[in-house]
Coordinates of C-alpha atoms in Angstrom, one line a residue:
X1 CA 0.0 0.0 0.0
X2 CA 1.6 3.4 -1.1
X3 CA 2.0 6.3 1.3
X4 CA -0.6 8.4 -0.6
X5 CA -3.3 5.8 -0.4
X6 CA -2.5 5.0 3.2
X7 CA -2.8 8.7 4.1
X8 CA -6.1 9.0 2.2
X9 CA -7.5 5.9 4.0
X10 CA -6.5 7.2 7.4
X11 CA -8.1 10.6 6.6
X12 CA -11.4 9.0 5.6
X13 CA -11.5 6.5 8.5
X14 CA -12.6 8.0 11.8
X15 CA -10.2 7.1 14.6
X16 CA -11.2 4.5 17.0
X17 CA -11.5 7.0 19.9
X18 CA -13.7 9.2 17.7
X19 CA -16.0 6.4 16.9
X20 CA -16.2 5.5 20.6
X21 CA -17.0 9.0 21.4
X22 CA -19.7 9.2 18.8
X23 CA -21.3 6.0 20.0
X24 CA -21.1 7.1 23.6
X25 CA -22.6 10.5 22.7
X26 CA -25.5 8.7 20.9
X27 CA -26.2 6.6 23.9
X28 CA -26.1 9.5 26.3
X29 CA -28.2 11.9 24.3
X30 CA -30.9 9.6 23.1
X31 CA -33.0 9.5 26.3
X32 CA -32.8 8.9 30.0
X33 CA -33.1 5.4 31.4
X34 CA -36.6 4.0 31.6
X35 CA -38.5 3.9 34.9
X36 CA -38.3 0.4 36.5
X37 CA -42.1 0.2 36.4
X38 CA -42.1 0.8 32.7
X39 CA -39.4 -1.8 32.2
X40 CA -41.5 -4.3 34.1
X41 CA -44.5 -3.3 32.0
X42 CA -42.6 -4.1 28.8
X43 CA -41.5 -7.4 30.2
X44 CA -45.1 -8.4 30.6
X45 CA -45.9 -7.1 27.1
X46 CA -43.1 -9.3 25.7
X47 CA -44.6 -12.4 27.5
X48 CA -48.1 -11.6 26.1
X49 CA -46.8 -11.1 22.5
X50 CA -45.2 -14.6 22.7
X51 CA -48.6 -16.1 23.5
X52 CA -51.4 -16.9 21.1
X53 CA -54.3 -14.5 21.0
X54 CA -58.0 -15.6 20.7
X55 CA -58.4 -13.6 17.5
X56 CA -56.7 -11.1 15.2
X57 CA -58.9 -8.4 16.6
X58 CA -57.8 -9.0 20.2
X59 CA -54.2 -8.9 19.1
X60 CA -54.7 -5.6 17.1
X61 CA -56.4 -4.1 20.2
X62 CA -53.5 -5.2 22.4
X63 CA -50.9 -3.7 20.0
X64 CA -52.9 -0.4 19.8
X65 CA -53.0 -0.1 23.6
X66 CA -49.3 -0.8 23.9
X67 CA -48.5 1.9 21.3
X68 CA -50.6 4.3 23.4
X69 CA -48.4 3.6 26.4
X70 CA -45.3 4.0 24.4
X71 CA -46.3 7.4 23.1
X72 CA -44.0 10.1 24.5
X73 CA -41.4 7.4 25.4
X74 CA -40.4 6.1 22.0
X75 CA -36.8 7.1 22.2
X76 CA -36.3 5.9 25.7
X77 CA -37.8 2.5 24.9
X78 CA -35.7 2.2 21.8
X79 CA -32.6 2.9 23.9
X80 CA -33.4 0.2 26.5
X81 CA -32.0 -3.2 25.8
X82 CA -35.1 -5.2 27.0
X83 CA -37.5 -2.5 25.7
X84 CA -36.0 -2.5 22.2
X85 CA -36.4 -6.3 21.9
X86 CA -40.1 -6.0 22.8
X87 CA -40.5 -3.0 20.6
X88 CA -39.2 -5.0 17.6
X89 CA -41.8 -7.7 18.2
X90 CA -44.4 -4.9 18.4
X91 CA -43.3 -3.2 15.2
X92 CA -43.7 -6.6 13.4
X93 CA -47.5 -6.3 14.2
X94 CA -47.9 -2.6 13.8
X95 CA -50.3 -1.0 11.3
X96 CA -48.9 1.6 8.8
X97 CA -50.3 4.5 10.9
X98 CA -48.8 3.1 14.1
X99 CA -45.4 2.6 12.4
X100 CA -45.5 6.1 10.8
X101 CA -46.3 7.8 14.1
X102 CA -43.5 5.9 15.8
X103 CA -40.9 6.7 13.1
X104 CA -42.0 10.3 13.0
X105 CA -40.8 10.8 16.5
X106 CA -37.5 9.0 15.8
X107 CA -37.0 11.1 12.6
X108 CA -36.4 14.2 14.7
X109 CA -33.0 12.7 15.6
X110 CA -32.1 10.2 12.9
X111 CA -28.4 10.0 13.5
X112 CA -28.7 9.6 17.3
X113 CA -31.1 6.7 17.0
X114 CA -29.4 5.1 14.0
X115 CA -26.0 5.1 15.7
X116 CA -27.3 3.7 18.9
X117 CA -26.5 0.1 19.8
X118 CA -30.2 -0.9 20.3
X119 CA -31.9 2.0 18.5
X120 CA -30.4 0.9 15.2
X121 CA -32.0 -2.5 15.5
X122 CA -35.4 -0.9 16.1
X123 CA -35.0 1.3 13.0
X124 CA -33.9 -1.7 11.0
X125 CA -36.9 -3.6 12.1
X126 CA -39.2 -0.7 11.3
X127 CA -37.8 -0.3 7.8
X128 CA -38.3 -4.0 7.0
X129 CA -42.0 -3.7 7.7
X130 CA -42.4 -1.8 4.4
X131 CA -42.9 -5.0 2.5
X132 CA -45.6 -6.3 4.8
X133 CA -47.5 -3.0 4.9
X134 CA -47.6 -2.4 1.1
X135 CA -51.3 -2.1 0.1
X136 CA -52.5 -2.9 3.6
X137 CA -55.9 -1.7 4.4
X138 CA -56.1 0.4 7.5
X139 CA -58.8 0.5 10.1
X140 CA -60.5 3.9 10.5
X141 CA -59.1 4.4 14.0
X142 CA -55.6 3.7 12.7
X143 CA -55.6 6.4 10.1
X144 CA -53.6 9.6 10.9
X145 CA -55.5 12.5 12.4
X146 CA -55.1 14.7 9.2
X147 CA -56.5 11.9 7.1
X148 CA -53.4 11.4 5.1
X149 CA -52.5 8.1 3.6
X150 CA -50.3 6.1 6.0
X151 CA -48.4 4.3 3.2
X152 CA -47.5 7.6 1.6
X153 CA -46.3 8.9 4.9
X154 CA -44.2 5.8 5.4
X155 CA -42.6 6.5 1.9
X156 CA -41.8 10.0 3.0
X157 CA -40.3 8.9 6.3
X158 CA -38.0 6.4 4.5
X159 CA -37.0 9.1 2.0
X160 CA -36.3 11.5 4.8
X161 CA -33.9 8.9 6.3
X162 CA -32.3 8.6 2.9
X163 CA -31.7 12.3 2.8
X164 CA -30.1 12.1 6.2
X165 CA -27.8 9.2 5.2
X166 CA -26.8 10.8 1.9
X167 CA -25.6 13.9 3.8
X168 CA -23.3 11.8 5.9
X169 CA -22.9 8.8 3.6
X170 CA -19.3 7.9 4.5
X171 CA -19.8 8.4 8.2
X172 CA -22.9 6.2 8.3
X173 CA -21.1 3.4 6.4
X174 CA -18.1 3.5 8.8
X175 CA -20.2 3.5 12.0
X176 CA -20.8 0.1 13.6
X177 CA -24.6 0.6 13.9
X178 CA -25.1 3.1 11.1
X179 CA -23.8 0.6 8.5
X180 CA -26.7 -1.7 9.3
X181 CA -29.1 1.1 8.5
X182 CA -27.4 1.8 5.2
X183 CA -27.6 -1.9 4.2
X184 CA -31.2 -2.1 5.2
X185 CA -32.0 1.0 3.2
X186 CA -30.5 -0.4 0.0
X187 CA -32.6 -3.5 0.4
X188 CA -35.9 -1.6 1.0
X189 CA -35.3 0.9 -1.7
X190 CA -34.7 -1.9 -4.2
X191 CA -37.5 -4.1 -3.0
X192 CA -34.9 -6.9 -2.5
X193 CA -34.5 -8.4 1.0
X194 CA -31.4 -10.6 1.4
X195 CA -31.0 -13.6 3.6
X196 CA -28.6 -13.0 6.5
X197 CA -26.9 -16.4 6.4
X198 CA -24.4 -15.9 3.6
X199 CA -21.6 -18.3 2.9
X200 CA -18.0 -17.1 2.5
X201 CA -17.6 -18.7 -0.9
X202 CA -19.1 -21.2 -3.3
X203 CA -22.6 -19.8 -2.9
X204 CA -24.0 -16.5 -3.9
X205 CA -26.1 -14.0 -1.9
X206 CA -29.5 -15.4 -1.3
X207 CA -32.6 -13.3 -1.9
X208 CA -35.2 -13.9 0.8
X209 CA -38.0 -11.9 -0.9
X210 CA -38.8 -9.3 -3.5
X211 CA -41.5 -6.7 -3.8
X212 CA -42.5 -3.7 -5.8
X213 CA -41.4 -0.2 -4.8
X214 CA -42.4 3.2 -6.0
X215 CA -40.3 5.1 -8.7
X216 CA -39.1 7.5 -6.0
X217 CA -37.4 4.6 -4.2
X218 CA -35.6 3.4 -7.3
X219 CA -34.4 7.0 -8.0
X220 CA -33.1 7.2 -4.5
X221 CA -31.4 3.9 -5.0
X222 CA -29.5 5.3 -8.0
X223 CA -28.5 8.5 -6.1
X224 CA -27.2 6.6 -3.1
X225 CA -25.3 4.2 -5.2
X226 CA -23.6 7.1 -7.0
X227 CA -22.1 8.3 -3.6
X228 CA -19.7 5.3 -3.5
X229 CA -17.6 6.7 -6.4
X230 CA -16.2 9.6 -4.4
X231 CA -14.6 7.4 -1.8
X232 CA -14.0 4.1 -3.5
X233 CA -10.7 3.6 -1.7
X234 CA -12.3 3.7 1.7
X235 CA -15.2 1.5 0.7
X236 CA -12.8 -1.1 -0.8
X237 CA -10.6 -1.3 2.3
X238 CA -12.7 -0.4 5.3
X239 CA -14.2 -3.4 7.0
X240 CA -17.6 -1.9 7.7
X241 CA -18.0 0.5 4.8
X242 CA -17.2 -2.4 2.4
X243 CA -20.3 -4.2 3.6
X244 CA -22.5 -1.4 2.4
X245 CA -21.1 -1.5 -1.1
X246 CA -21.4 -5.3 -1.2
X247 CA -25.1 -5.0 -0.4
X248 CA -25.6 -2.3 -3.0
X249 CA -23.9 -4.5 -5.7
X250 CA -26.3 -7.4 -5.0
X251 CA -29.5 -5.4 -5.2
X252 CA -28.3 -3.3 -8.1
X253 CA -27.5 -6.5 -10.0
X254 CA -31.2 -7.4 -9.8
X255 CA -32.8 -3.9 -10.2
X256 CA -30.3 -1.9 -12.3
X257 CA -27.7 -4.1 -14.0
X258 CA -26.1 -1.1 -15.9
X259 CA -25.5 0.8 -12.6
X260 CA -24.1 -2.4 -11.0
X261 CA -21.7 -2.9 -14.0
X262 CA -20.6 0.7 -13.8
X263 CA -19.9 0.5 -10.0
X264 CA -17.9 -2.8 -10.6
X265 CA -15.8 -1.0 -13.2
X266 CA -15.2 1.9 -10.8
X267 CA -13.9 -0.5 -8.1
X268 CA -11.8 -2.6 -10.4
X269 CA -10.4 0.6 -12.0
X270 CA -9.4 2.0 -8.6
X271 CA -7.8 -1.2 -7.3
X272 CA -6.0 -1.9 -10.6
X273 CA -4.2 1.4 -10.8
X274 CA -3.1 2.0 -7.3
X275 CA 0.7 2.1 -6.8
X276 CA 2.0 -0.6 -4.6
X277 CA 5.5 -1.7 -3.9
X278 CA 6.9 -4.8 -5.5
X279 CA 6.2 -6.4 -8.9
X280 CA 3.2 -8.2 -10.4
X281 CA -0.4 -7.1 -11.0
X282 CA -1.6 -4.5 -8.6
X283 CA -5.0 -6.1 -8.0
X284 CA -3.5 -9.3 -6.7
X285 CA -2.3 -7.4 -3.6
X286 CA -5.9 -6.5 -2.8
X287 CA -7.1 -10.0 -3.4
X288 CA -4.9 -11.1 -0.5
X289 CA -6.6 -8.7 1.9
X290 CA -9.5 -9.9 3.9
X291 CA -11.8 -6.9 3.3
X292 CA -10.9 -6.1 -0.3
X293 CA -11.2 -9.8 -1.3
X294 CA -14.7 -10.1 0.1
X295 CA -15.7 -7.1 -2.0
X296 CA -14.1 -8.6 -5.0
X297 CA -15.9 -11.9 -4.5
X298 CA -19.2 -9.9 -4.7
X299 CA -18.0 -8.2 -7.9
X300 CA -17.3 -11.6 -9.5
X301 CA -20.7 -12.8 -8.4
X302 CA -22.6 -9.9 -10.1
X303 CA -20.4 -9.3 -13.1
X304 CA -21.7 -10.0 -16.6
X305 CA -19.8 -12.6 -18.6
X306 CA -18.2 -10.1 -20.9
X307 CA -17.0 -8.1 -18.0
X308 CA -15.8 -11.2 -16.2
X309 CA -13.9 -12.3 -19.3
X310 CA -12.1 -9.0 -19.5
X311 CA -11.2 -9.2 -15.8
X312 CA -10.0 -12.8 -16.2
X313 CA -7.7 -11.9 -19.0
X314 CA -6.4 -8.7 -17.4
X315 CA -5.9 -9.8 -13.8
X316 CA -6.3 -13.6 -13.1
X317 CA -4.8 -15.3 -16.1
X318 CA -1.3 -16.6 -15.2
X319 CA -1.8 -15.9 -11.5
X320 CA -4.4 -18.6 -10.5
X321 CA -2.0 -21.1 -8.9
X322 CA -0.5 -18.4 -6.7
X323 CA -3.9 -17.1 -5.7
X324 CA -5.2 -20.7 -5.0
X325 CA -2.4 -21.3 -2.6
X326 CA -3.1 -18.1 -0.6
X327 CA -5.1 -18.5 2.6
X328 CA -7.4 -15.5 1.7
X329 CA -7.2 -15.2 -2.1
X330 CA -8.2 -18.8 -2.7
X331 CA -11.8 -17.8 -1.8
X332 CA -11.8 -15.3 -4.6
X333 CA -10.7 -18.0 -7.0
X334 CA -13.6 -20.2 -5.8
X335 CA -16.0 -17.3 -6.5
X336 CA -14.4 -16.9 -10.0
X337 CA -14.9 -20.5 -10.8
X338 CA -18.6 -20.4 -9.7
X339 CA -19.2 -17.2 -11.8
X340 CA -17.9 -18.6 -15.1
X341 CA -20.7 -19.6 -17.4
X342 CA -18.7 -20.1 -20.7
X343 CA -16.8 -23.3 -21.5
X344 CA -14.0 -21.5 -23.2
X345 CA -13.1 -19.4 -20.2
X346 CA -13.6 -22.4 -17.9
X347 CA -11.2 -24.5 -20.0
X348 CA -8.5 -21.8 -19.8
X349 CA -8.9 -21.7 -16.0
X350 CA -9.0 -25.5 -15.7
X351 CA -5.8 -25.9 -17.8
X352 CA -4.0 -23.3 -15.6
X353 CA -5.1 -24.8 -12.3
X354 CA -4.8 -28.5 -13.1
X355 CA -1.0 -28.9 -12.8
X356 CA -1.2 -27.6 -9.2
X357 CA -4.0 -29.9 -8.0
X358 CA -1.8 -31.7 -5.5
X359 CA -0.4 -28.4 -4.2
X360 CA -3.9 -27.1 -3.5
X361 CA -4.7 -30.3 -1.7
X362 CA -1.6 -30.0 0.4
X363 CA -2.6 -26.5 1.4
X364 CA -6.0 -27.8 2.5
X365 CA -7.9 -25.5 0.2
X366 CA -10.5 -28.1 -0.7
X367 CA -13.0 -25.4 -1.7
X368 CA -11.0 -24.9 -4.9
X369 CA -11.3 -28.6 -5.7
X370 CA -15.0 -29.0 -4.9
X371 CA -15.8 -25.7 -6.8
X372 CA -13.8 -26.9 -9.8
X373 CA -15.7 -30.3 -9.7
X374 CA -19.0 -28.4 -9.6
X375 CA -17.9 -26.3 -12.6
X376 CA -17.0 -29.5 -14.5
X377 CA -20.5 -30.9 -13.7
X378 CA -22.4 -27.7 -14.5
X379 CA -20.6 -26.9 -17.8
X380 CA -20.2 -30.6 -18.8
X381 CA -16.5 -30.0 -19.4
X382 CA -13.2 -31.6 -18.5
X383 CA -14.9 -34.3 -16.4
X384 CA -12.7 -37.3 -17.3
X385 CA -9.6 -35.1 -16.9
X386 CA -10.6 -34.0 -13.4
X387 CA -11.1 -37.6 -12.2
X388 CA -7.6 -38.5 -13.6
X389 CA -6.0 -35.5 -11.9
X390 CA -7.7 -36.4 -8.6
X391 CA -6.4 -39.9 -8.7
X392 CA -2.9 -38.7 -9.5
X393 CA -3.1 -36.2 -6.6
X394 CA -4.3 -38.9 -4.2
X395 CA -1.6 -41.3 -5.6
X396 CA -4.0 -44.0 -6.8
X397 CA -3.8 -43.5 -10.6
X398 CA -1.0 -46.0 -11.1
X399 CA -0.8 -48.9 -11.0
X400 CA -4.3 -49.4 -12.2
X401 CA -5.0 -51.7 -9.3
X402 CA -5.0 -48.7 -7.0
X403 CA -7.9 -47.0 -8.8
X404 CA -10.4 -49.3 -7.1
X405 CA -9.6 -47.4 -3.8
X406 CA -10.2 -43.9 -5.0
X407 CA -13.5 -43.3 -3.2
X408 CA -12.2 -44.1 0.3
X409 CA -9.3 -41.7 -0.4
X410 CA -11.5 -38.9 -1.7
X411 CA -13.9 -39.3 1.3
X412 CA -11.1 -39.2 3.9
X413 CA -8.9 -36.7 1.9
X414 CA -5.9 -39.0 2.5
X415 CA -3.4 -40.1 -0.1
X416 CA -3.0 -43.8 -0.8
X417 CA 0.2 -44.2 1.2
X418 CA -1.1 -42.5 4.3
X419 CA -4.5 -44.3 4.2
X420 CA -3.1 -47.8 3.7
X421 CA -0.1 -47.4 5.9
X422 CA -2.6 -46.8 8.7
X423 CA -4.7 -49.7 7.5
X424 CA -1.8 -52.1 8.0
X425 CA -1.6 -51.3 11.7
X426 CA -4.4 -50.2 14.0
X427 CA -6.3 -47.5 12.2
X428 CA -7.7 -44.7 14.5
X429 CA -11.4 -44.2 14.1
X430 CA -11.0 -40.7 12.8
X431 CA -9.5 -42.0 9.6
X432 CA -12.8 -43.9 9.0
X433 CA -14.8 -40.6 9.2
X434 CA -16.1 -38.9 6.1
X435 CA -14.7 -35.4 5.5
X436 CA -17.3 -32.8 4.5
X437 CA -15.4 -31.6 1.5
X438 CA -14.7 -35.2 0.5
X439 CA -18.4 -35.9 0.5
X440 CA -19.1 -32.8 -1.6
X441 CA -16.5 -33.8 -4.1
X442 CA -17.8 -37.3 -4.5
X443 CA -21.4 -36.0 -4.9
X444 CA -20.2 -33.8 -7.8
X445 CA -18.3 -36.7 -9.4
X446 CA -21.3 -39.0 -9.2
X447 CA -23.2 -36.4 -11.4
X448 CA -20.6 -36.6 -14.1
X449 CA -21.6 -38.0 -17.5
X450 CA -19.4 -41.1 -17.0
X451 CA -19.0 -41.9 -13.2
X452 CA -17.9 -45.5 -13.9
X453 CA -14.6 -45.3 -12.1
X454 CA -16.1 -43.7 -9.0
X455 CA -19.1 -46.2 -9.0
X456 CA -16.7 -49.1 -9.3
X457 CA -14.7 -48.0 -6.3
X458 CA -17.9 -47.2 -4.3
X459 CA -19.3 -50.6 -5.1
X460 CA -16.0 -52.3 -4.0
X461 CA -16.2 -50.8 -0.5
X462 CA -17.0 -53.2 2.3
X463 CA -20.4 -53.4 4.0
X464 CA -18.9 -51.9 7.1
X465 CA -17.3 -49.0 5.3
X466 CA -20.6 -48.2 3.4
X467 CA -22.4 -48.4 6.7
X468 CA -20.0 -45.8 8.2
X469 CA -20.6 -43.5 5.2
X470 CA -24.3 -43.8 5.5
X471 CA -24.3 -43.0 9.2
X472 CA -22.1 -39.9 8.9
X473 CA -23.6 -36.4 8.5
X474 CA -21.7 -35.6 5.3
X475 CA -21.6 -39.1 3.9
X476 CA -25.4 -39.8 4.1
X477 CA -26.0 -37.3 1.3
X478 CA -23.9 -39.4 -1.1
X479 CA -26.8 -41.9 -1.2
X480 CA -29.2 -39.2 -2.2
X481 CA -27.1 -38.6 -5.4
X482 CA -26.7 -42.3 -5.9
X483 CA -30.5 -42.9 -5.9
X484 CA -31.3 -39.8 -8.0
X485 CA -28.4 -39.9 -10.4
X486 CA -29.6 -40.0 -14.0
X487 CA -26.2 -41.4 -15.2
X488 CA -26.2 -44.3 -12.8
X489 CA -27.9 -47.5 -13.9
X490 CA -30.2 -49.5 -11.7
X491 CA -27.7 -52.4 -11.8
X492 CA -25.0 -50.1 -10.4
X493 CA -27.3 -48.7 -7.7
X494 CA -28.3 -52.2 -6.6
X495 CA -24.7 -53.4 -6.4
X496 CA -23.9 -50.7 -3.9
X497 CA -27.2 -50.5 -1.9
X498 CA -27.6 -54.2 -1.4
X499 CA -24.5 -54.1 0.9
X500 CA -26.5 -52.0 3.3
X501 CA -29.2 -54.7 3.9
X502 CA -27.1 -56.4 6.6
X503 CA -27.0 -53.2 8.6
X504 CA -30.7 -52.3 8.4
X505 CA -31.2 -52.2 12.2
X506 CA -28.1 -50.0 12.8
X507 CA -29.2 -47.7 10.0
X508 CA -32.8 -47.5 11.4
X509 CA -31.5 -46.4 14.8
X510 CA -29.0 -43.8 13.5
X511 CA -30.0 -40.1 12.9
X512 CA -28.4 -40.0 9.5
X513 CA -28.5 -43.7 8.6
X514 CA -32.3 -43.7 9.1
X515 CA -32.7 -41.0 6.5
X516 CA -30.7 -43.1 4.0
X517 CA -32.8 -46.2 4.8
X518 CA -36.0 -44.2 4.3
X519 CA -34.8 -43.1 0.9
X520 CA -33.8 -46.6 -0.1
X521 CA -37.2 -47.9 1.1
X522 CA -39.0 -45.3 -1.1
X523 CA -37.0 -46.2 -4.1
X524 CA -37.3 -50.0 -3.7
X525 CA -39.5 -52.6 -5.2
X526 CA -42.0 -54.6 -3.2
X527 CA -39.7 -57.5 -3.0
X528 CA -36.8 -55.5 -1.6
X529 CA -39.1 -53.8 0.9
X530 CA -40.2 -57.2 2.2
X531 CA -36.5 -58.2 2.6
X532 CA -35.8 -55.0 4.6
X533 CA -39.0 -55.5 6.7
X534 CA -38.1 -59.1 7.5
X535 CA -34.7 -58.0 8.9
X536 CA -36.3 -55.2 11.0
X537 CA -39.2 -57.1 12.5
X538 CA -36.8 -59.5 14.2
X539 CA -36.0 -56.7 16.6
X540 CA -39.3 -54.8 16.3
X541 CA -39.7 -54.1 20.0
X542 CA -36.2 -52.7 20.3
X543 CA -36.9 -50.6 17.2
X544 CA -40.1 -49.2 18.5
X545 CA -38.5 -48.2 21.8
X546 CA -35.6 -46.4 20.1
X547 CA -35.9 -42.6 19.9
X548 CA -35.0 -42.7 16.2
X549 CA -35.9 -46.2 15.2
X550 CA -39.6 -45.8 16.1
X551 CA -40.0 -43.4 13.2
X552 CA -38.8 -46.1 10.8
X553 CA -41.1 -48.7 12.4
X554 CA -44.1 -46.3 11.9
X555 CA -43.1 -45.2 8.4
X556 CA -42.6 -48.7 7.2
X557 CA -45.8 -49.9 8.9
X558 CA -43.9 -52.8 10.4
X559 CA -46.7 -53.6 12.9
X560 CA -49.0 -54.3 9.9
X561 CA -46.3 -56.2 8.2
X562 CA -46.3 -58.7 11.1
X563 CA -50.0 -58.7 12.0
X564 CA -51.9 -57.7 8.8
X565 CA -49.7 -58.5 5.8
X566 CA -52.4 -57.9 3.1
X567 CA -53.2 -54.5 4.6
X568 CA -49.5 -53.7 4.6
X569 CA -49.1 -54.7 0.9
X570 CA -52.1 -52.6 -0.1
X571 CA -50.7 -49.6 1.8
X572 CA -47.3 -49.9 0.0
X573 CA -49.1 -50.0 -3.4
X574 CA -51.0 -46.8 -2.5
X575 CA -47.9 -45.1 -1.4
X576 CA -46.1 -46.1 -4.6
X577 CA -48.9 -44.6 -6.7
X578 CA -48.8 -41.4 -4.7
X579 CA -45.1 -40.9 -5.2
X580 CA -45.4 -41.6 -9.0
X581 CA -48.3 -39.1 -9.2
X582 CA -46.3 -36.4 -7.5
X583 CA -43.2 -37.2 -9.6
X584 CA -45.3 -36.9 -12.8
X585 CA -46.7 -33.5 -11.6
X586 CA -43.2 -32.2 -10.9
X587 CA -42.0 -33.3 -14.3
X588 CA -44.9 -31.6 -16.0

């Protein structure tokens, strides 16, 4: 990082003591502490809201009465830890008029409430009610005194908050609590609410819901997005401010792709032309930074393919192996692989990464391998090459006799020498466990056009080892792919699944194994079901008393199998017809 950029960043970032002072000032100036009696009242309100009401009318009446009690104490309640939690529950049930009246009071000191540790959550909850209240019909007594439209008033209140944020855009984004408000505003203005449980890599941002917004909101969205350009250096490197830009990119990608593309170009342009010490491409330095790399992952997620191709040629090509080995930058490579939709670009990436497959495995960056396998599956490209490369990396490609053991190696993420050196002695139980990434990898490989080598290895595993896989959290999902795989013949499926029959009871009483057994049951013929049932009824009493097994006994109607066989057979036929009917509906 050059001295000029460092100086600029320090100027833009408020010092830690200043931020602490601002937060302390917000907490002290918001309102005095609530009276203990009022705190007790809100505790009882919370308990009541958690109970069921006799009718919607009674609940609405209760909410109306509580809002009357809150009137005049809105800021104090929002500033109280317990009171704010109750208030958020209350706002989730508020009418448009009640919400407007509440926000009107808070709007007199937007910054103070938005930068407060509990007040910010109250404002966030209030903003998220916009979707619920769109087009809601208000009761006469809920309408505002001047007869104005509550929804229009809510629009105006949100726009007034936008005006406040725009005036202090950088400060809001850098504030711990204010940044939450900015991100929520971007979502509400775009009518795109995002899920909060994002993954680091390998999975894009999840949209929880979408709704229509007025033109004024979309215009405000454009104006707020334009404010990033003036301080891109800060937004690209500041941990909190970066989150605001990431949210903006996701919602703009859905609502205004051209604006999103322009913002991506601005960020890439800024990061690409900064002066840094040393040699190599400048952008690579930022990809090795925790904050900048996360922003860049989001850029890759929302970029158009032409834009992605230009970026790949200018910045990534020739550097992928170095980035894949880096503890931070490897996540950006994963996002790049997931974003590629063109076979030609994917081929260029695959050919560059493939010679370093074993190095990536040695670094423990399995996300690169699983994402690459997903790309081969999705684009139907380089599938046979990947399997060969994997076997070479796990040292089971040659001699050919070793290939039969590839699946146990993939699942345990151990090379042939390490796995079988332990096998010769006393193998610790942990080496029998199924690695999460190993399971994901195998699931992708089973989706390949020709999974023969993998299936041959899977079918050669012992009954005990297959039982271990089926009873593991990660391994149990392999059987889902096996049962559903379009490229796997019935003969191949039977060869593997029949080895589980000897362990039916153990599977039935295991949390994960029972799920596998249930899926096998649903996919089986009547003859196979009878075989499974015969093995289970031998220990029926034990099965019925098991906390997990009793579900299997019920689902398989094992009591009827013993006492009323004809009824059991008729029931199985009916269930089979139901599943076929639903399958036909889904296909249509």
